[in-house]
Short mmCIF file of C-alpha atoms in Angstrom, two decimals:
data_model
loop_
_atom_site.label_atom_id
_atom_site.label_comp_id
_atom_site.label_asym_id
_atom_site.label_seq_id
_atom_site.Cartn_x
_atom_site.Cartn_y
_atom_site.Cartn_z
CA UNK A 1 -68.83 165.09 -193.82
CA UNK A 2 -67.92 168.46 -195.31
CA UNK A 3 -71.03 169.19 -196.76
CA UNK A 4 -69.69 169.70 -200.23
CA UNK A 5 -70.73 166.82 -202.40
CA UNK A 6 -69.44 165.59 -205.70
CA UNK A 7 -70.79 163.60 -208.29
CA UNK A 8 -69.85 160.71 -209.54
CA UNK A 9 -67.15 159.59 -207.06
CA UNK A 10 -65.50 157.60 -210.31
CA UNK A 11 -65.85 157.74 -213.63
CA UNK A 12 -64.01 155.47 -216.27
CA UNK A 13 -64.14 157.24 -220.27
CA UNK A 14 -62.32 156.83 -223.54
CA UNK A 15 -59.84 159.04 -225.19
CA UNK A 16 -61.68 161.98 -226.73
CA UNK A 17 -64.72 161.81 -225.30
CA UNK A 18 -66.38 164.42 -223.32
CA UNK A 19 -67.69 164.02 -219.03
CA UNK A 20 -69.10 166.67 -216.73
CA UNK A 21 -68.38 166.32 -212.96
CA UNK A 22 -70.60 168.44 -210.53
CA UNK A 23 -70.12 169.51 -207.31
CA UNK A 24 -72.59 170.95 -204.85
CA UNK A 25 -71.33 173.46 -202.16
CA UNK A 26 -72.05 173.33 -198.43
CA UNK A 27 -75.73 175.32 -198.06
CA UNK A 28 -74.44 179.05 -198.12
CA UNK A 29 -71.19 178.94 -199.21
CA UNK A 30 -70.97 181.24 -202.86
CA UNK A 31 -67.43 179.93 -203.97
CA UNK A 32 -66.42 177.16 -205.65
CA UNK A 33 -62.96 176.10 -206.78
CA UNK A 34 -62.65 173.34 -208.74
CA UNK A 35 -59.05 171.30 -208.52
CA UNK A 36 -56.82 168.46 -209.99
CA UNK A 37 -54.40 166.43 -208.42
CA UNK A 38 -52.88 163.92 -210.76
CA UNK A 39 -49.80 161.71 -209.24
CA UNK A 40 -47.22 163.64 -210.29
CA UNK A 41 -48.75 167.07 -209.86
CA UNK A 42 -50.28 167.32 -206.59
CA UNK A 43 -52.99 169.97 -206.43
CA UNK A 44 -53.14 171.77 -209.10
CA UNK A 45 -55.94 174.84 -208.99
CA UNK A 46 -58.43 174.64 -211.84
CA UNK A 47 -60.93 177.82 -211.78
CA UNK A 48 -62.87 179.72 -209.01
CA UNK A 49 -66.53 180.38 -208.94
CA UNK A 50 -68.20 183.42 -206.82
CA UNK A 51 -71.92 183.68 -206.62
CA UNK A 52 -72.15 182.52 -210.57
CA UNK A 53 -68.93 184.41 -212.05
CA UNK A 54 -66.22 183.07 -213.06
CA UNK A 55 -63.00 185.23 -210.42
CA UNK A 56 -60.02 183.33 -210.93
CA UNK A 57 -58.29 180.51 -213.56
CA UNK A 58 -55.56 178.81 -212.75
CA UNK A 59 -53.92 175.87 -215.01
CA UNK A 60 -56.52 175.32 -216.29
CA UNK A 61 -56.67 173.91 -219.94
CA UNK A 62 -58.80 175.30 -223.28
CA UNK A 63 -60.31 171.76 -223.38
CA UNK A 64 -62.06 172.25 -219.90
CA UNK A 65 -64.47 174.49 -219.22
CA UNK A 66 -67.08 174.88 -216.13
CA UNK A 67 -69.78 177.21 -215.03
CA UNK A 68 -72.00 178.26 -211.72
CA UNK A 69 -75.26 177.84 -212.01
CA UNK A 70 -77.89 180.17 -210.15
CA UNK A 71 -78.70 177.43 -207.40
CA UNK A 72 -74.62 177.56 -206.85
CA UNK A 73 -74.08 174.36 -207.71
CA UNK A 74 -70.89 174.12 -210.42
CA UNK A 75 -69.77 171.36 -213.08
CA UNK A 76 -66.66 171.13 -214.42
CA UNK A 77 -66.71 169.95 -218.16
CA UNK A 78 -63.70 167.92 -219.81
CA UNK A 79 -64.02 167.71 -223.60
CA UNK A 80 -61.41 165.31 -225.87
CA UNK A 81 -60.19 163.43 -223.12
CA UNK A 82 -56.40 162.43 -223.46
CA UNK A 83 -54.92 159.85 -221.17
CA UNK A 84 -53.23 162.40 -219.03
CA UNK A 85 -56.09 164.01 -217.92
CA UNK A 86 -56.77 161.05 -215.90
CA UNK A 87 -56.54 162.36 -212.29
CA UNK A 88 -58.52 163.14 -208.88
CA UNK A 89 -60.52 166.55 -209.50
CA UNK A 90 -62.01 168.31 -206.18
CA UNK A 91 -64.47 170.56 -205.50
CA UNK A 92 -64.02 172.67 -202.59
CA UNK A 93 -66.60 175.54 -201.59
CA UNK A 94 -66.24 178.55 -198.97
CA UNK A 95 -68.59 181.53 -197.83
CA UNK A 96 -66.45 183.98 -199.63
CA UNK A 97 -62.97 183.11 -200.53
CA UNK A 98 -59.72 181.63 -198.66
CA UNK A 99 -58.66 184.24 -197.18
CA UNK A 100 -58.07 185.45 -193.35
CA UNK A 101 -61.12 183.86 -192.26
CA UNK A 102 -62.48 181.99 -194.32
CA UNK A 103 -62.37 178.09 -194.58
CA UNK A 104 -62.60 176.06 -197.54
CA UNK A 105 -64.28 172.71 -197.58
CA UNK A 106 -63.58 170.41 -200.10
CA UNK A 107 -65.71 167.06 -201.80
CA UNK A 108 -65.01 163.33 -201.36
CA UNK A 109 -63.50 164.26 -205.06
CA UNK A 110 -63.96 162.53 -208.80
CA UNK A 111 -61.92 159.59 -209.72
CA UNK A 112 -61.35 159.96 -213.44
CA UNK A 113 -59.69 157.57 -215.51
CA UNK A 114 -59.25 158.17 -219.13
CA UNK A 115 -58.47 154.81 -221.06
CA UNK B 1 -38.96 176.35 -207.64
CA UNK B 2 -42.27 175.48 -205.64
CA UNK B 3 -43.52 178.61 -204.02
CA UNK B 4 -44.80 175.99 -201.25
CA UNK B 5 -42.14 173.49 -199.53
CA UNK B 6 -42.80 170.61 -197.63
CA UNK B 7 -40.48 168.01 -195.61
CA UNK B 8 -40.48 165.57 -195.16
CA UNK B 9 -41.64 164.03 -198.24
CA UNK B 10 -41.90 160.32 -196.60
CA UNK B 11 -42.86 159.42 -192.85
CA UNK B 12 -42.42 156.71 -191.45
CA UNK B 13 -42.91 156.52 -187.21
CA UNK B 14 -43.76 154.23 -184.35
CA UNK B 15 -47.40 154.28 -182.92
CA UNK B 16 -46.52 156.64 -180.06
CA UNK B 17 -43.90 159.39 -181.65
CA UNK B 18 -43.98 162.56 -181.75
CA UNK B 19 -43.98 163.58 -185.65
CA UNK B 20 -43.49 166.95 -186.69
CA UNK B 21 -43.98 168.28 -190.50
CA UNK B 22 -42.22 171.42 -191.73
CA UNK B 23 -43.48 173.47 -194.27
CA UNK B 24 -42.18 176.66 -195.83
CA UNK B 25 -43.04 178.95 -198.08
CA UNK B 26 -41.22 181.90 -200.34
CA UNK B 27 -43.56 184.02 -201.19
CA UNK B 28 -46.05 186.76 -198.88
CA UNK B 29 -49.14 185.16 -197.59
CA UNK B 30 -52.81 186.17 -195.76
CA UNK B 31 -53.09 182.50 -194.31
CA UNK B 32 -52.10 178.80 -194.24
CA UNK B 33 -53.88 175.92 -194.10
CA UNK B 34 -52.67 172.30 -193.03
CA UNK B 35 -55.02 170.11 -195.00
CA UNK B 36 -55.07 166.13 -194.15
CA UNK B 37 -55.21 163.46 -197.43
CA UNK B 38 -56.77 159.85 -196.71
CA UNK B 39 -55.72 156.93 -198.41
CA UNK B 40 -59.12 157.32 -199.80
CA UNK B 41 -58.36 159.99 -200.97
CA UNK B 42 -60.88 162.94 -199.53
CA UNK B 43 -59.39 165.95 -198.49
CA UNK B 44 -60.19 167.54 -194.83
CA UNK B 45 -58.76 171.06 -193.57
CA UNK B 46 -57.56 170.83 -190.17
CA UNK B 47 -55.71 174.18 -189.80
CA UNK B 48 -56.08 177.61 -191.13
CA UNK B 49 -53.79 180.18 -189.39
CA UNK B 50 -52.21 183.57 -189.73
CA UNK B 51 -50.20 183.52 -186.72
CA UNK B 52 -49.48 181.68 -183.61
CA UNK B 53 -50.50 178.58 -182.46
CA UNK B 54 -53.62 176.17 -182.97
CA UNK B 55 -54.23 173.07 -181.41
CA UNK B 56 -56.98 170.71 -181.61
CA UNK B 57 -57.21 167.35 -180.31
CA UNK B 58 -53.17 165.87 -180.55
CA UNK B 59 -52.73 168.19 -183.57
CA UNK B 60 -50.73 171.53 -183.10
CA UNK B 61 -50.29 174.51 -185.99
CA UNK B 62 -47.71 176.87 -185.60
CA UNK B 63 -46.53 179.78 -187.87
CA UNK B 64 -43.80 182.43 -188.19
CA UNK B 65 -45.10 184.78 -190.06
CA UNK B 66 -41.27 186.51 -190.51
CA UNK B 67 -39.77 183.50 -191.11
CA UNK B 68 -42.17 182.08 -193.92
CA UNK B 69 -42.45 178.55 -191.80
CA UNK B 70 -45.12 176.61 -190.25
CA UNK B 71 -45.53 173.00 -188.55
CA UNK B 72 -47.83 170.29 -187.97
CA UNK B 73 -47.61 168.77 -184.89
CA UNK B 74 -49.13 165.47 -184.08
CA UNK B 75 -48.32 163.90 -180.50
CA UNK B 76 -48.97 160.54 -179.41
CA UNK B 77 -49.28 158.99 -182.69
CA UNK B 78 -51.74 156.60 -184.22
CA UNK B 79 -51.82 154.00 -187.33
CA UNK B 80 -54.82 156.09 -187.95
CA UNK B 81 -52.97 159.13 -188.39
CA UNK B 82 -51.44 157.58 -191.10
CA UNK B 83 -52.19 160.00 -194.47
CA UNK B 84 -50.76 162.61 -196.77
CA UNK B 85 -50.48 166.15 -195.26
CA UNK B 86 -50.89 169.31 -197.47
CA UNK B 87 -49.56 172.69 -196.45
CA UNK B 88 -51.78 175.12 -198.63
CA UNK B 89 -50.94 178.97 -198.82
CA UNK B 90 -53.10 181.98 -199.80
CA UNK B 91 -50.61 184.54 -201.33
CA UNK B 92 -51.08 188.06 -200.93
CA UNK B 93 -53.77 189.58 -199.77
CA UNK B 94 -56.43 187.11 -199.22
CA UNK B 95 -58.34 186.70 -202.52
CA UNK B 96 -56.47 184.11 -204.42
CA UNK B 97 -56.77 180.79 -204.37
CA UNK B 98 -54.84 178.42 -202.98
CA UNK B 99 -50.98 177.33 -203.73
CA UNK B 100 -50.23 173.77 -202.47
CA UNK B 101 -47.39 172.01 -201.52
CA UNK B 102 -46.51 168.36 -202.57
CA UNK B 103 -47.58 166.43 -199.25
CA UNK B 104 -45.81 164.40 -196.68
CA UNK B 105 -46.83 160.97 -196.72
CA UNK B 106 -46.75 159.73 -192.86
CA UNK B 107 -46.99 155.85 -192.14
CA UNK B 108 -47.73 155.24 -188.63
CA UNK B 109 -46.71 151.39 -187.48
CA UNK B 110 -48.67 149.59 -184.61
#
């Protein structure tokens, strides 16, 4: 167990509708990075979190958004769902950020499928 | 071009082999991290590194810094092993996130 847990572990929706996935960090940890991994992709980084700001976006797309809340937990929010947004998104958390030493642990991930 | 190379892309090896994975990378980095993929599908780091040599359990991590290369190591193999391994870079210096490679499926057979 990595400590970092994510919520819900799947999650089936329509085209255009709208789902928030959350992801709690392991107890101390102030950064949160939020990734997708669809089949053809691999890992893909989404946005990084630091003690409530926003540091870093990555490939991440106008239709997603996601915030850190003062308890540190995040959500990641995907609006007008299109079929190829279907994919595995982690959560990963660290005490700082990667870097020299410092580890990143990452969720059990969210299952989305988008039909 | 990937900034982040990995090969193989497909394993396949007896229960037993040694198996090693290369992956190289084309761009400066802080640190490297050899991350392990269940069929399930949760992710779990086994590595980070900057230079030299880890080892832990039948797993080994080496780098080369000059030459932009590292390996994963994993002697005495087990059906268990069996799972997609991600080499994961942090370019420059240290406070980016990470670049991934594509993974290297390995199949271990009984």
């Amino acid at each position: 167990d990595s400590g970092v847990t994510q919520t819900p572990k799947h999650l089936i929706t329509a085209t255009g509708q709208r789902v928030t996935l959350r992801c709690s960090p392991r107890s101390g940890d102030l950064s949160v990075y939020w990734y997708q991994q669809s089949l053809d992709q691999g890992l893909q980084f989404l946005i990084h979190y630091y003690n409530g700001e926003e540091r870093a976006k990555g490939n991440i797309l106008e239709r997603f958004s996601a915030q850190q809340f003062p308890d540190l937990h995040s959500e990641l929010n995907l609006s007008s769902l299109e079929l190829g947004d279907s994919a595995l998104y982690f959560c990963a958390s660290s005490v700082a950020w990667p870097g020299m030493n410092t580890e990143a642990f990452f969720g059990q991930g969210t299952r989305l499928t988008v039909v | 071009k990937n900034e982040v190379e990995q090969s193989p892309q497909n394993l396949t090896a007896q229960e037993g082999e040694f198996i090693t994975i290369n992956c190289s990378y084309s761009v400066g980095i802080s640190a490297l991290h050899w991350l392990q993929q269940h069929p399930g599908g949760g992710i779990v780091s086994l590595f980070m590194l900057s230079s030299g040599k880890k080892k832990h359990g039948r797993l080994i991590a080496t780098i080369n810094i000059q030459e932009k290369h590292s390996s994963l190591h994993i002697t005495a193999s087990h059906p268990r092993d069996s799972a997609v391994y991600i080499c994961a870079v942090i370019v420059g210096s240290g406070n980016t996130p990470l670049v991934f490679g594509k993974g290297t499926r390995l199949s271990v057979i009984a």
